[in-house]
mmCIF file of C-alpha atoms in Angstrom:
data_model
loop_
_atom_site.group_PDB
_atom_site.id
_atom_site.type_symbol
_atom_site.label_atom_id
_atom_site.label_comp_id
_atom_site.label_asym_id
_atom_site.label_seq_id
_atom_site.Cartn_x
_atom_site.Cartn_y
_atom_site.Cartn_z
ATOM 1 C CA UNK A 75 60.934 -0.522 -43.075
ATOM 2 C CA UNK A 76 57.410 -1.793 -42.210
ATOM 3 C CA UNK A 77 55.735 -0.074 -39.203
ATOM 4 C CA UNK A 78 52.873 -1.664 -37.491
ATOM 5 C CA UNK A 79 50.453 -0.862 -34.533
ATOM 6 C CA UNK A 80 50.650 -3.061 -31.755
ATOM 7 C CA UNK A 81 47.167 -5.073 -31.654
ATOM 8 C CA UNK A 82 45.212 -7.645 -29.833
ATOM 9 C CA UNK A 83 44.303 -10.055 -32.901
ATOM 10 C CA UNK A 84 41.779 -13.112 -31.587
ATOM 11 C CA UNK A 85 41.102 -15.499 -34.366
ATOM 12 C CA UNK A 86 39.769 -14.093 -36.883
ATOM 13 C CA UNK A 87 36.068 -15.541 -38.435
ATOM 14 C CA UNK A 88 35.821 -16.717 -41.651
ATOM 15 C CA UNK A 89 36.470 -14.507 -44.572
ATOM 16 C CA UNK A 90 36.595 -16.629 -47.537
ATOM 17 C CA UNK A 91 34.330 -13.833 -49.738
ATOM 18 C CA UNK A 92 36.954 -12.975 -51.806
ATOM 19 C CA UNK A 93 38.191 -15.336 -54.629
ATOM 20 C CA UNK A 94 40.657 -14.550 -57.636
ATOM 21 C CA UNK A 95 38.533 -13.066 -60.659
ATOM 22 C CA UNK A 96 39.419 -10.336 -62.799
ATOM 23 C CA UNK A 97 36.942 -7.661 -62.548
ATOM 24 C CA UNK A 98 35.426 -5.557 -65.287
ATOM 25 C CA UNK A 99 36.684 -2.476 -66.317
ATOM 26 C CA UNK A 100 33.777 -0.394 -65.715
ATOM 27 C CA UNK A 101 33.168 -0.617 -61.899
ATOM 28 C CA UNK A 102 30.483 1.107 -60.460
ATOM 29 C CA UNK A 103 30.357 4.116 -58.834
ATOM 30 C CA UNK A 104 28.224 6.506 -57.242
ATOM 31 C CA UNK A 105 27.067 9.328 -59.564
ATOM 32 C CA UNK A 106 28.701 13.134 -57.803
ATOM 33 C CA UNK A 107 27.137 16.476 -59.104
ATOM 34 C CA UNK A 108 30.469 18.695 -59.257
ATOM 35 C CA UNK A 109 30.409 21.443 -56.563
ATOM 36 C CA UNK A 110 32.084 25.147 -57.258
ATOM 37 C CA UNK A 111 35.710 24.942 -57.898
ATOM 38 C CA UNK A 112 37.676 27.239 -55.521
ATOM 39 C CA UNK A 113 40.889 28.142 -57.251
ATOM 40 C CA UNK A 114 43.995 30.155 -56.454
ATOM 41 C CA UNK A 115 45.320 31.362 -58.867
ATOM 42 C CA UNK A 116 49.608 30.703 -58.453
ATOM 43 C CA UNK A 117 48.934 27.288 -57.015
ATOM 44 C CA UNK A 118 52.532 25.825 -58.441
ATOM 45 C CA UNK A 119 52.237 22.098 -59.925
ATOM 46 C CA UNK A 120 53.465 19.495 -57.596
ATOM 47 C CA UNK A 121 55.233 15.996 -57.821
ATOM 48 C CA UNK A 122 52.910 14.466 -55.792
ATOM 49 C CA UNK A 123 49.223 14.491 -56.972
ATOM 50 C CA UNK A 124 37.358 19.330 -59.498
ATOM 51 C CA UNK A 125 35.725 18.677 -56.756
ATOM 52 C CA UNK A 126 32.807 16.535 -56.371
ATOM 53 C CA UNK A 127 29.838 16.742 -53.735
ATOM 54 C CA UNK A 128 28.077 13.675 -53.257
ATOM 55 C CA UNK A 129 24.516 13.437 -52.581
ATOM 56 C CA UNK A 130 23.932 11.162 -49.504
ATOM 57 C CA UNK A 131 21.447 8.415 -50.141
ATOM 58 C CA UNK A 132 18.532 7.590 -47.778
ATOM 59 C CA UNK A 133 18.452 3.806 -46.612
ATOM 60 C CA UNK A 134 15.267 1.944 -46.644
ATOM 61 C CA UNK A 135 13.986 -0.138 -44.002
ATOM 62 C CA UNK A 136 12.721 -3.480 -44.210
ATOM 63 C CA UNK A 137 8.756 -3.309 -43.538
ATOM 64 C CA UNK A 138 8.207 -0.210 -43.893
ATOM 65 C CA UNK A 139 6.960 0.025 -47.834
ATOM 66 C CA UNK A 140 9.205 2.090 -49.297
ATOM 67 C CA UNK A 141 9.425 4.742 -46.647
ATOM 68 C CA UNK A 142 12.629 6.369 -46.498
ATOM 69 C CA UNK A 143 14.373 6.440 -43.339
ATOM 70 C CA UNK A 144 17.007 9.421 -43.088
ATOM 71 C CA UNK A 145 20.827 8.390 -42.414
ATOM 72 C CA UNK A 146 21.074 8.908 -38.603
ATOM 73 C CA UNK A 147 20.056 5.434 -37.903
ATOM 74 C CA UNK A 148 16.688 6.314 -36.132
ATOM 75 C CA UNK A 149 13.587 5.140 -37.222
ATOM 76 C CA UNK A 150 9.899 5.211 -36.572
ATOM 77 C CA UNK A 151 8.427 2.162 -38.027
ATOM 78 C CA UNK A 152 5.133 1.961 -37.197
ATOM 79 C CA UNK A 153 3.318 5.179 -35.628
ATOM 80 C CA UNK A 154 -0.330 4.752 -36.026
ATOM 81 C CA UNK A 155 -1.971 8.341 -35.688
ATOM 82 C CA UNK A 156 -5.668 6.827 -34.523
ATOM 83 C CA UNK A 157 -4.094 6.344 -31.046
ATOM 84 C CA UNK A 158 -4.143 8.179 -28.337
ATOM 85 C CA UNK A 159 -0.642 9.794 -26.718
ATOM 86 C CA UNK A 160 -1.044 7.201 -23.856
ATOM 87 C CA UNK A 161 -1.026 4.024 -26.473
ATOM 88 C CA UNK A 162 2.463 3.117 -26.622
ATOM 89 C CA UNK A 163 4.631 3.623 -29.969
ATOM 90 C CA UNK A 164 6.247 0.493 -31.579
ATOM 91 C CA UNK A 165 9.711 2.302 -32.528
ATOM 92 C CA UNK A 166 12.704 0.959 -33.991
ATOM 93 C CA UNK A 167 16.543 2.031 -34.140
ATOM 94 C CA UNK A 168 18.311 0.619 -36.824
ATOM 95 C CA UNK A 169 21.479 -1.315 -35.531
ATOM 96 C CA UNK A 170 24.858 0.557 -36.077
ATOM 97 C CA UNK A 171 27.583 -0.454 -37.808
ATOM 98 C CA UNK A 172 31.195 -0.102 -36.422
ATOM 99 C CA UNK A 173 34.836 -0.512 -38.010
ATOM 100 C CA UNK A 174 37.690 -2.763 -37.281
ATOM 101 C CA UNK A 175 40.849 -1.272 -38.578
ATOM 102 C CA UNK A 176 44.312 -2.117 -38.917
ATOM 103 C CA UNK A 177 47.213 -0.165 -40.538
ATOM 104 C CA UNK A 178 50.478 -0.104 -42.174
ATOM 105 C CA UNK A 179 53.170 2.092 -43.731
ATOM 106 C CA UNK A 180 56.304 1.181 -45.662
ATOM 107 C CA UNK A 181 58.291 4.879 -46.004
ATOM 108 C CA UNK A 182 60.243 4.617 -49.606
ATOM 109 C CA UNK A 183 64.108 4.101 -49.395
ATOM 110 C CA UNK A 184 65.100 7.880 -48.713
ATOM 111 C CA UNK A 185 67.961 9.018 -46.526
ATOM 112 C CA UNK A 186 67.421 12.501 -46.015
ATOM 113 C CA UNK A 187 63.555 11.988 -44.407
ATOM 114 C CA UNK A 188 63.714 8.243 -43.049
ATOM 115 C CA UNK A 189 60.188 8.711 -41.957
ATOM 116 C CA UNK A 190 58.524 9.238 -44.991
ATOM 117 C CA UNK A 191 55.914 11.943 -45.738
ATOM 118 C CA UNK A 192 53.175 9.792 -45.662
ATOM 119 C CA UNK A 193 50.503 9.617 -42.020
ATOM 120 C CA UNK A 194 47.514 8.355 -41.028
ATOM 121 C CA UNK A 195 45.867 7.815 -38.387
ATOM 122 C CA UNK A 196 42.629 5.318 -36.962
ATOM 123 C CA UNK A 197 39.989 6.308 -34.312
ATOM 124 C CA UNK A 198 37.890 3.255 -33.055
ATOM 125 C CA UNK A 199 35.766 5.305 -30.777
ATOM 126 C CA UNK A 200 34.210 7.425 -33.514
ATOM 127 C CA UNK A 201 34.365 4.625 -36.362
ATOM 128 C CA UNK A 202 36.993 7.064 -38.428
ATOM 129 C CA UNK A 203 40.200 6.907 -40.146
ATOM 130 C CA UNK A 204 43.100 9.099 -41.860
ATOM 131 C CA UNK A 205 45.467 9.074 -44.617
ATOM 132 C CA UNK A 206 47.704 11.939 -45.907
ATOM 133 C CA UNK A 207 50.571 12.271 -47.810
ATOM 134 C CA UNK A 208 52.598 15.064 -47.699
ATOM 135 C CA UNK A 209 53.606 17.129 -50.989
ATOM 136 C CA UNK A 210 57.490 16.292 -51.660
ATOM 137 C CA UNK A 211 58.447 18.908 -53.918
ATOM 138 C CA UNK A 212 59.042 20.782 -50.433
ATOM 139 C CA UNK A 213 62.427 19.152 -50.270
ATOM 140 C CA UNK A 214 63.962 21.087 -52.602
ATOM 141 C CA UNK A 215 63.072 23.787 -50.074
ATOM 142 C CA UNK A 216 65.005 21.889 -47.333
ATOM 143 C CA UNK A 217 61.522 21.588 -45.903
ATOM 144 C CA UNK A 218 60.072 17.668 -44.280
ATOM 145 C CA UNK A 219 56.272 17.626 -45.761
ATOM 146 C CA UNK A 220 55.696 14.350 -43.537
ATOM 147 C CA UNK A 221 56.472 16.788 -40.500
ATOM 148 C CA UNK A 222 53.375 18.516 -41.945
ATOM 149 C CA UNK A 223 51.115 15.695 -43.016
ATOM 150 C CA UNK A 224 51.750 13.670 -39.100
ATOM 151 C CA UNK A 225 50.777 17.464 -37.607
ATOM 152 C CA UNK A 226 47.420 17.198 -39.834
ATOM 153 C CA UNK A 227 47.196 13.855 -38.988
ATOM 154 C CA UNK A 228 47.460 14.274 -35.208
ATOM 155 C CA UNK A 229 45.664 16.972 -34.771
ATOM 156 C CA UNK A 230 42.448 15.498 -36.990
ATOM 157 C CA UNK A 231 42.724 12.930 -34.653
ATOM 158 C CA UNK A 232 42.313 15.120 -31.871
ATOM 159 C CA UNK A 233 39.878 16.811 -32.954
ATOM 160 C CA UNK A 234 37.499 13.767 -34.115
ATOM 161 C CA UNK A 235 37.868 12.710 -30.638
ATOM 162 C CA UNK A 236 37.113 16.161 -28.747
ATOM 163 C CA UNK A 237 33.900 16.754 -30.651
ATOM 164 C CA UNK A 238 32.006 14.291 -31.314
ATOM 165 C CA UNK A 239 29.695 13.806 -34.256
ATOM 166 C CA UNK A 240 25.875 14.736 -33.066
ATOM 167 C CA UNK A 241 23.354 15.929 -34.811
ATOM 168 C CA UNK A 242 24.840 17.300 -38.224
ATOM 169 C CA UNK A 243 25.814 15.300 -41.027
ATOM 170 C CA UNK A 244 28.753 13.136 -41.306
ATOM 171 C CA UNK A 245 30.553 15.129 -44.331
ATOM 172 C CA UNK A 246 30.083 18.151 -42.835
ATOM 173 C CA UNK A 247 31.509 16.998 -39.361
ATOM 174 C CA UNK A 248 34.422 15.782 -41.396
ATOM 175 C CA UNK A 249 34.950 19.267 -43.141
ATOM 176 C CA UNK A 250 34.901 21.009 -39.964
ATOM 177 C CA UNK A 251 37.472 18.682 -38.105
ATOM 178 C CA UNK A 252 39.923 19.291 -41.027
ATOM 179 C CA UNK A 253 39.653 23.202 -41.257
ATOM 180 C CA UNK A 254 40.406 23.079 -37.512
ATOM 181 C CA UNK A 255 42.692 21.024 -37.864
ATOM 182 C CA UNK A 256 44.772 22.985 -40.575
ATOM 183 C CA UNK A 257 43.805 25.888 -38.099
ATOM 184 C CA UNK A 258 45.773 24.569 -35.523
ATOM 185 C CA UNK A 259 49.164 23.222 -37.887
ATOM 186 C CA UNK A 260 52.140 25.456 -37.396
ATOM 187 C CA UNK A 261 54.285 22.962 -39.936
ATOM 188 C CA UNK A 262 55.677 24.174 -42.985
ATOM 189 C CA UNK A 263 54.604 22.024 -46.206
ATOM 190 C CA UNK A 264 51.328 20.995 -47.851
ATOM 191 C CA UNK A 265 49.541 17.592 -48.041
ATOM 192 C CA UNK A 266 47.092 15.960 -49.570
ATOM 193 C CA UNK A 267 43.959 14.597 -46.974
ATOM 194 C CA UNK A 268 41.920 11.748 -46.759
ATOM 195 C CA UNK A 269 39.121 11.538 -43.812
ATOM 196 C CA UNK A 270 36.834 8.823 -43.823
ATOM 197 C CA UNK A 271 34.170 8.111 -40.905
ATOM 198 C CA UNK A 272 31.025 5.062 -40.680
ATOM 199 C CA UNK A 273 27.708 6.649 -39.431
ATOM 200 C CA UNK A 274 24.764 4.900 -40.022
ATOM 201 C CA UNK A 275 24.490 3.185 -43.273
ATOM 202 C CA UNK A 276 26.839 5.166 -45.087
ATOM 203 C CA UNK A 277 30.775 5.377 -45.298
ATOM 204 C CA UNK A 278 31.427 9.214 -45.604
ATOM 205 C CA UNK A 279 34.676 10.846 -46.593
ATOM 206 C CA UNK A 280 36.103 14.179 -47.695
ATOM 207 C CA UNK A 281 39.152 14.104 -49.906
ATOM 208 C CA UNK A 282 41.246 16.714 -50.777
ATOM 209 C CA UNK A 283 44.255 15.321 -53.687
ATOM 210 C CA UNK A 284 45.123 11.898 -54.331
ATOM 211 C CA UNK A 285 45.045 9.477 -51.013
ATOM 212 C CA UNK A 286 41.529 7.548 -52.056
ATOM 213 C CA UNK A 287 39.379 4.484 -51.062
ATOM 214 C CA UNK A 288 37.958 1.517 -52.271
ATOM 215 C CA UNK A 289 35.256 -1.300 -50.851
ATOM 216 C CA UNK A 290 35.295 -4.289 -51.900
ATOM 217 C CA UNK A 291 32.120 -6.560 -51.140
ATOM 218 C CA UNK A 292 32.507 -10.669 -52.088
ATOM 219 C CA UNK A 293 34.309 -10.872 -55.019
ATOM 220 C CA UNK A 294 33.971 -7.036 -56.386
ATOM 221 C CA UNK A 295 35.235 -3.973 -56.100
ATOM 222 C CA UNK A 296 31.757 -1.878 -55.551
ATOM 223 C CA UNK A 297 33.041 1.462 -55.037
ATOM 224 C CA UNK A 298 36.286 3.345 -56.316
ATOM 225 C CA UNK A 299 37.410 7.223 -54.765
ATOM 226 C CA UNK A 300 37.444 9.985 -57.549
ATOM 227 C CA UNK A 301 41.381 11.138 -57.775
ATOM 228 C CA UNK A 302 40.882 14.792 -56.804
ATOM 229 C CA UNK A 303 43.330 16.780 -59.267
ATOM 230 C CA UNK A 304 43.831 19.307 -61.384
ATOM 231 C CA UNK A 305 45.131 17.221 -63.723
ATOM 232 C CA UNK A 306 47.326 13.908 -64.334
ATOM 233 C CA UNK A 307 49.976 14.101 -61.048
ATOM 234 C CA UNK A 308 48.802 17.492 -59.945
ATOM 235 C CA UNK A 309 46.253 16.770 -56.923
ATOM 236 C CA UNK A 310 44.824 19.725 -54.472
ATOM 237 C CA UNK A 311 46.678 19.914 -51.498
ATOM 238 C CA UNK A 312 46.515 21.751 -47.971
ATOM 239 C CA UNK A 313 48.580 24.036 -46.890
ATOM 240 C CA UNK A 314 49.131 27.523 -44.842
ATOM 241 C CA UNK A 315 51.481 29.080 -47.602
ATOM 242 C CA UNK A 316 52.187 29.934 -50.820
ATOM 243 C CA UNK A 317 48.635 29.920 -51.243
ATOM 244 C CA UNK A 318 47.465 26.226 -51.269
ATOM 245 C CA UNK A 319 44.579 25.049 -51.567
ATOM 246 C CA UNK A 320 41.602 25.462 -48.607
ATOM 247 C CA UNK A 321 40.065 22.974 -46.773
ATOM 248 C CA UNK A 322 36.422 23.936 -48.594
ATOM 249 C CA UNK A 323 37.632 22.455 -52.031
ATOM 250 C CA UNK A 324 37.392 18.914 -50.839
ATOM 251 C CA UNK A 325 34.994 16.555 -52.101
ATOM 252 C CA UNK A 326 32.548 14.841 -50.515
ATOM 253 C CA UNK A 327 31.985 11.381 -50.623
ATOM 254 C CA UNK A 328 29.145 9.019 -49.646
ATOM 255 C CA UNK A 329 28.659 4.962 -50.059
ATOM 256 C CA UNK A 330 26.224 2.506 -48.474
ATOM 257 C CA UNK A 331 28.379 -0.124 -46.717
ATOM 258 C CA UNK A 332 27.504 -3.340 -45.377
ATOM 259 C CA UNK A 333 28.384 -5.996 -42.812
ATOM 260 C CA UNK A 334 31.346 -7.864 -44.278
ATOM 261 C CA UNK A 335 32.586 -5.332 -46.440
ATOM 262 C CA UNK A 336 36.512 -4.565 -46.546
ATOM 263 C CA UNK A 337 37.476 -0.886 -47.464
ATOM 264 C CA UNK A 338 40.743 0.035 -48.187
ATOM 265 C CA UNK A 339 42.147 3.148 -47.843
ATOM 266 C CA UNK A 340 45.720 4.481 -49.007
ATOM 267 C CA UNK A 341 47.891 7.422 -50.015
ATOM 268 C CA UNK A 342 49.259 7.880 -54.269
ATOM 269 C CA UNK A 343 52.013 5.457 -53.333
ATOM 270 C CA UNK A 344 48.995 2.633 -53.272
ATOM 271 C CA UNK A 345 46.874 3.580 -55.833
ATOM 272 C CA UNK A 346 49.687 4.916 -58.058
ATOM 273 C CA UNK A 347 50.810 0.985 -58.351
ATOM 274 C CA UNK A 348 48.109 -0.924 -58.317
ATOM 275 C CA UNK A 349 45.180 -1.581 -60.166
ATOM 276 C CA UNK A 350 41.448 -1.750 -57.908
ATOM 277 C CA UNK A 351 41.991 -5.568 -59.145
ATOM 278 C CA UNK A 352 45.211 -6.273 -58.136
ATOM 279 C CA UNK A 353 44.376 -4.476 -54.197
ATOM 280 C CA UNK A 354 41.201 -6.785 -54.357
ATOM 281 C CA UNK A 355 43.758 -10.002 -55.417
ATOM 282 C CA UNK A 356 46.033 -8.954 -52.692
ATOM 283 C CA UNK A 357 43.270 -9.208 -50.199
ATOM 284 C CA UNK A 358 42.101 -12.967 -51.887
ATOM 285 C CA UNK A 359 45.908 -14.560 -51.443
ATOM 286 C CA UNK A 360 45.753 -13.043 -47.804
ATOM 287 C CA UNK A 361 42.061 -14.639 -46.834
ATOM 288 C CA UNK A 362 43.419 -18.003 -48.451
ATOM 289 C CA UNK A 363 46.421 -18.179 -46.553
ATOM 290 C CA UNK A 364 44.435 -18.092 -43.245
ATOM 291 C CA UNK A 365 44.812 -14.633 -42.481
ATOM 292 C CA UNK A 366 41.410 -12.521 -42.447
ATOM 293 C CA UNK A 367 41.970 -10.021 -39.554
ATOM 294 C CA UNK A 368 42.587 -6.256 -40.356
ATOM 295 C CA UNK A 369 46.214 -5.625 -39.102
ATOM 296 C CA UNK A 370 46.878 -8.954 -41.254
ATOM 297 C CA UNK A 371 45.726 -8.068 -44.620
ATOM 298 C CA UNK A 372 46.929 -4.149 -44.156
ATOM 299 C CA UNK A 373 50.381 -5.687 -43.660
ATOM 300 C CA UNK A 374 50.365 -7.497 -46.754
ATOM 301 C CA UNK A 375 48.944 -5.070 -49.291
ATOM 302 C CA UNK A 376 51.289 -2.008 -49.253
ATOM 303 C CA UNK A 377 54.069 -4.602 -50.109
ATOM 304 C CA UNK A 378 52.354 -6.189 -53.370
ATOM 305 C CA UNK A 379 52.251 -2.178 -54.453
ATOM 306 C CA UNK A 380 56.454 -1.662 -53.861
ATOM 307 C CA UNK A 381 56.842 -5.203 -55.856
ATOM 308 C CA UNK A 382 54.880 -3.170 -58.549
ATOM 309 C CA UNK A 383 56.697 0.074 -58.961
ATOM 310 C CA UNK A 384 59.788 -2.167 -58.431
ATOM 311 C CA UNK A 385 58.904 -4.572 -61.449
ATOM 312 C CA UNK A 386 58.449 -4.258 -64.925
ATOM 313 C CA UNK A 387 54.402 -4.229 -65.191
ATOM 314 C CA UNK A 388 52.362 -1.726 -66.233
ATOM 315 C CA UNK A 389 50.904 0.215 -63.525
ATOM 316 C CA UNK A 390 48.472 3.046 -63.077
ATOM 317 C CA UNK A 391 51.220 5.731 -63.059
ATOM 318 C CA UNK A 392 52.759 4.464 -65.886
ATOM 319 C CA UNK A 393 49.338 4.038 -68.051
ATOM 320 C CA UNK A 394 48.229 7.861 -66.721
ATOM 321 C CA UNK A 395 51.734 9.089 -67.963
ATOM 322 C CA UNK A 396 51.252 8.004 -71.019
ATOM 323 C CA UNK A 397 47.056 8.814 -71.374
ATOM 324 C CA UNK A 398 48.724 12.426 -70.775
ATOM 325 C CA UNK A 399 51.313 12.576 -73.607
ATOM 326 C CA UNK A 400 54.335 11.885 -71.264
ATOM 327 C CA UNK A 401 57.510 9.733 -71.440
ATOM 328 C CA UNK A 402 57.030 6.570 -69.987
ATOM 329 C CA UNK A 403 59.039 3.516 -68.627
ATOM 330 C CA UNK A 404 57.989 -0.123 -67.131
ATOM 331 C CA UNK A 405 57.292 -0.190 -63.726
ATOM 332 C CA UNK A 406 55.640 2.042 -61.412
ATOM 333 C CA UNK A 407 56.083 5.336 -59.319
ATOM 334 C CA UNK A 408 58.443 4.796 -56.216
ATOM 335 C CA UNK A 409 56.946 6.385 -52.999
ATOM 336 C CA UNK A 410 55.569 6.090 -49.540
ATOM 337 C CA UNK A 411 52.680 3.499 -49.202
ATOM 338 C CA UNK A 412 50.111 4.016 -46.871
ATOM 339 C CA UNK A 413 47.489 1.625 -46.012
ATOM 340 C CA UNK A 414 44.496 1.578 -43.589
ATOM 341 C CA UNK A 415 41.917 -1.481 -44.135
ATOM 342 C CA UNK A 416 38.788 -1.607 -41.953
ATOM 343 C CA UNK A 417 36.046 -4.260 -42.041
ATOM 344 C CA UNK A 418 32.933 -3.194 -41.055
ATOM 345 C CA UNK A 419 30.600 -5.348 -38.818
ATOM 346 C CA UNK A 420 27.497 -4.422 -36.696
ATOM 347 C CA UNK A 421 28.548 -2.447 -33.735
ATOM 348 C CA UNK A 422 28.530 -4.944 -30.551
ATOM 349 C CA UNK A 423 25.746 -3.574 -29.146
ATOM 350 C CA UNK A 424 23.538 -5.034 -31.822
ATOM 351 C CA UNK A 425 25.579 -7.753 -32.881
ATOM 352 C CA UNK A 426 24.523 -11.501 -33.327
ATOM 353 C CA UNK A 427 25.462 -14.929 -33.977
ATOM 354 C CA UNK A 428 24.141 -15.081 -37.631
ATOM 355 C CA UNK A 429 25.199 -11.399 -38.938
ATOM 356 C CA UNK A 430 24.176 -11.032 -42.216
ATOM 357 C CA UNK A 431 26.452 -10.344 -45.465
ATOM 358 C CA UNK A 432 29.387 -12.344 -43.900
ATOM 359 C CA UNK A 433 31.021 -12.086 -40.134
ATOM 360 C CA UNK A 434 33.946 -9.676 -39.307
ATOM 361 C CA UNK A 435 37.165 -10.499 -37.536
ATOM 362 C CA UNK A 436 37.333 -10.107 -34.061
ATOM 363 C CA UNK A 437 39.893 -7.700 -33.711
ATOM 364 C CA UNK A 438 40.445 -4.920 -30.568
ATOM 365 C CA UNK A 439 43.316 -2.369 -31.472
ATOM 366 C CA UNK A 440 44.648 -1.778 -27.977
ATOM 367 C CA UNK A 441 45.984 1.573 -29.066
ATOM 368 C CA UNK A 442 46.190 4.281 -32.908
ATOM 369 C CA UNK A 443 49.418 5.980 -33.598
ATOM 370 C CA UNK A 444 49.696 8.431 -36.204
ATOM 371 C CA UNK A 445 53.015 8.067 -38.453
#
């Protein structure tokens, strides 16, 4: 079962960065210093999957010799002190970068939860997005985690959109909208959390478990998510019982993003299957069949991940079982997959004919649902 948003999809512009290559096996990433790890002690291993804080870097703009220019998008480029306060000041504010998303979500073959335990959600007016997947060793409690994880989900959503991000940074706007959010969940269950938001330069996220991100720019995957776990299948999660994990052992993530870039985001169920390659392939046999807009390549990827765990390749849950000293079979993990993709493009306010880096899709979603 494959359920998609409704969207307006114009024509989308040409996307032909991506082309079939294998990539290296040492992708880059940014460097994280690891932040305090907050343990409870009697956390009990899950099913379902330390903590890193990311320093934010500062963006340089063009002119101004090296000066750093801090990630809120203002800047004063030229400010000569000789004048007097009635010469005026030459200032300059960098243009903004916005999102355009598209979603889908294929719930494994289950009976008892038809739904899935997987939900996301996307935000166009604040440039965010959502993924979690809830914990499903809860239904051997007779307990629905996705009940949980679409409560999270919902209520993040809510939240983004209530307040606003001005004036502190990104990460830490993020953090607070998912405490309050976890606040404000009366569901029983636990989840892992993924939120992700554009602001400036920079593509910030805080993670808590194994629902992840990647960008890929041209040809390359440029930046990879950290798996946030314990240990091989054993991610943080969030939760109001039992004593799970809280909200202030996330990570924090940062990456510079540019015009043209396509970042996809997922729960285990993606990243579980697939290799960073094989997501970046799936994106490549999309753009060549003539498909480039958001909603278009998000409906194609979470499918090349259940043709994985349904085949007889190696896979990335297969390979980590057996890194850990675990029986092993061909194939991969069956499970919900969740996918959000966004392509980020200037914001239209400071859009123009000959963006740089490539051109995004012109795509308007009419509406976001959270699953």
């Amino acid at each position: 079962m494959l359920l998609l948003h409704d969207m307006v999809i114009a024509p989308p512009s040409p996307a032909a960065m991506l082309h079939k290559r294998r990539l290296p096996d040492d992708i880059p990433a940014i460097l994280a210093l690891p932040a305090p790890k907050r343990l409870r002690p009697g956390v009990p291993p899950s099913d379902d999957d330390g903590a890193h804080l990311v320093l934010p870097r500062l963006v340089t703009a063009a002119g101004t010799g090296g000066d750093r220019v801090p990630e809120d998008d203002g800047a004063l480029l030229w400010d000569d002190e000789d004048t007097d306060d009635t010469t005026p000041r030459l200032s300059w504010s960098l243009p903004r970068l916005e999102l355009q998303m598209g979603s889908a979500y294929i719930p494994k073959e289950e009976g008892v939860h038809p739904m899935g335990e997987d939900a996301h959600f996307m935000s166009p007016a604040t440039n965010a997005f959502g993924v979690a997947d809830g914990v499903g060793s809860w239904t051997r409690r007779g307990v629905d985690a996705g009940v949980f994880s679409r409560q999270l989900m919902g209520l993040c959503k809510a939240e983004l959109e209530a307040r606003p991000f001005s004036g502190s940074t990104t990460a830490s706007w993020l953090q607070g909208v998912l405490e309050r959010a976890l606040l404000r969940t009366t569901a029983r269950g636990s989840s892992t959390a993924l939120l992700a938001a554009v602001e400036g330069r920079l593509l910030r996220a805080v993670c808590v478990g194994d629902s992840g991100f990647l960008v890929v720019r041209g040809d390359g995957v440029v930046y990879r998510s950290p798996p946030h776990q314990r240990r091989f299948n054993w991610p943080y999660q969030l939760g109001l019982v039992d004593r799970r994990d809280p909200p202030d052992c996330a990570q924090w993530l940062a990456v510079e993003v540019e015009p043209g870039d396509v970042i996809v985001a997922g729960t285990d169920g993606l990243f579980d299957n697939l290799f960073d390659a094989q997501i970046r392939d799936a994106l490549a046999t999309t753009l060549e069949s003539g498909k480039g807009a958001p909603q278009e390549l998000a409906e194609e990827v979470p499918w090349a991940a259940v043709w994985a765990y349904e085949g007889e390749e190696e896979t990335p849950y297969t390979m980590g079982r057996r890194e850990a000293g675990l029986p092993t079979w061909c194939g991969g993990k069956p499970d919900d997959v969740t996918v959000v993709v966004a392509i980020v493009q200037w914001a239209a306010a400071t859009a123009n004919n000959s963006i740089i880096h490539g051109s995004a899709p012109g795509v308007l979603p009419t509406t976001s649902f959270i699953y």
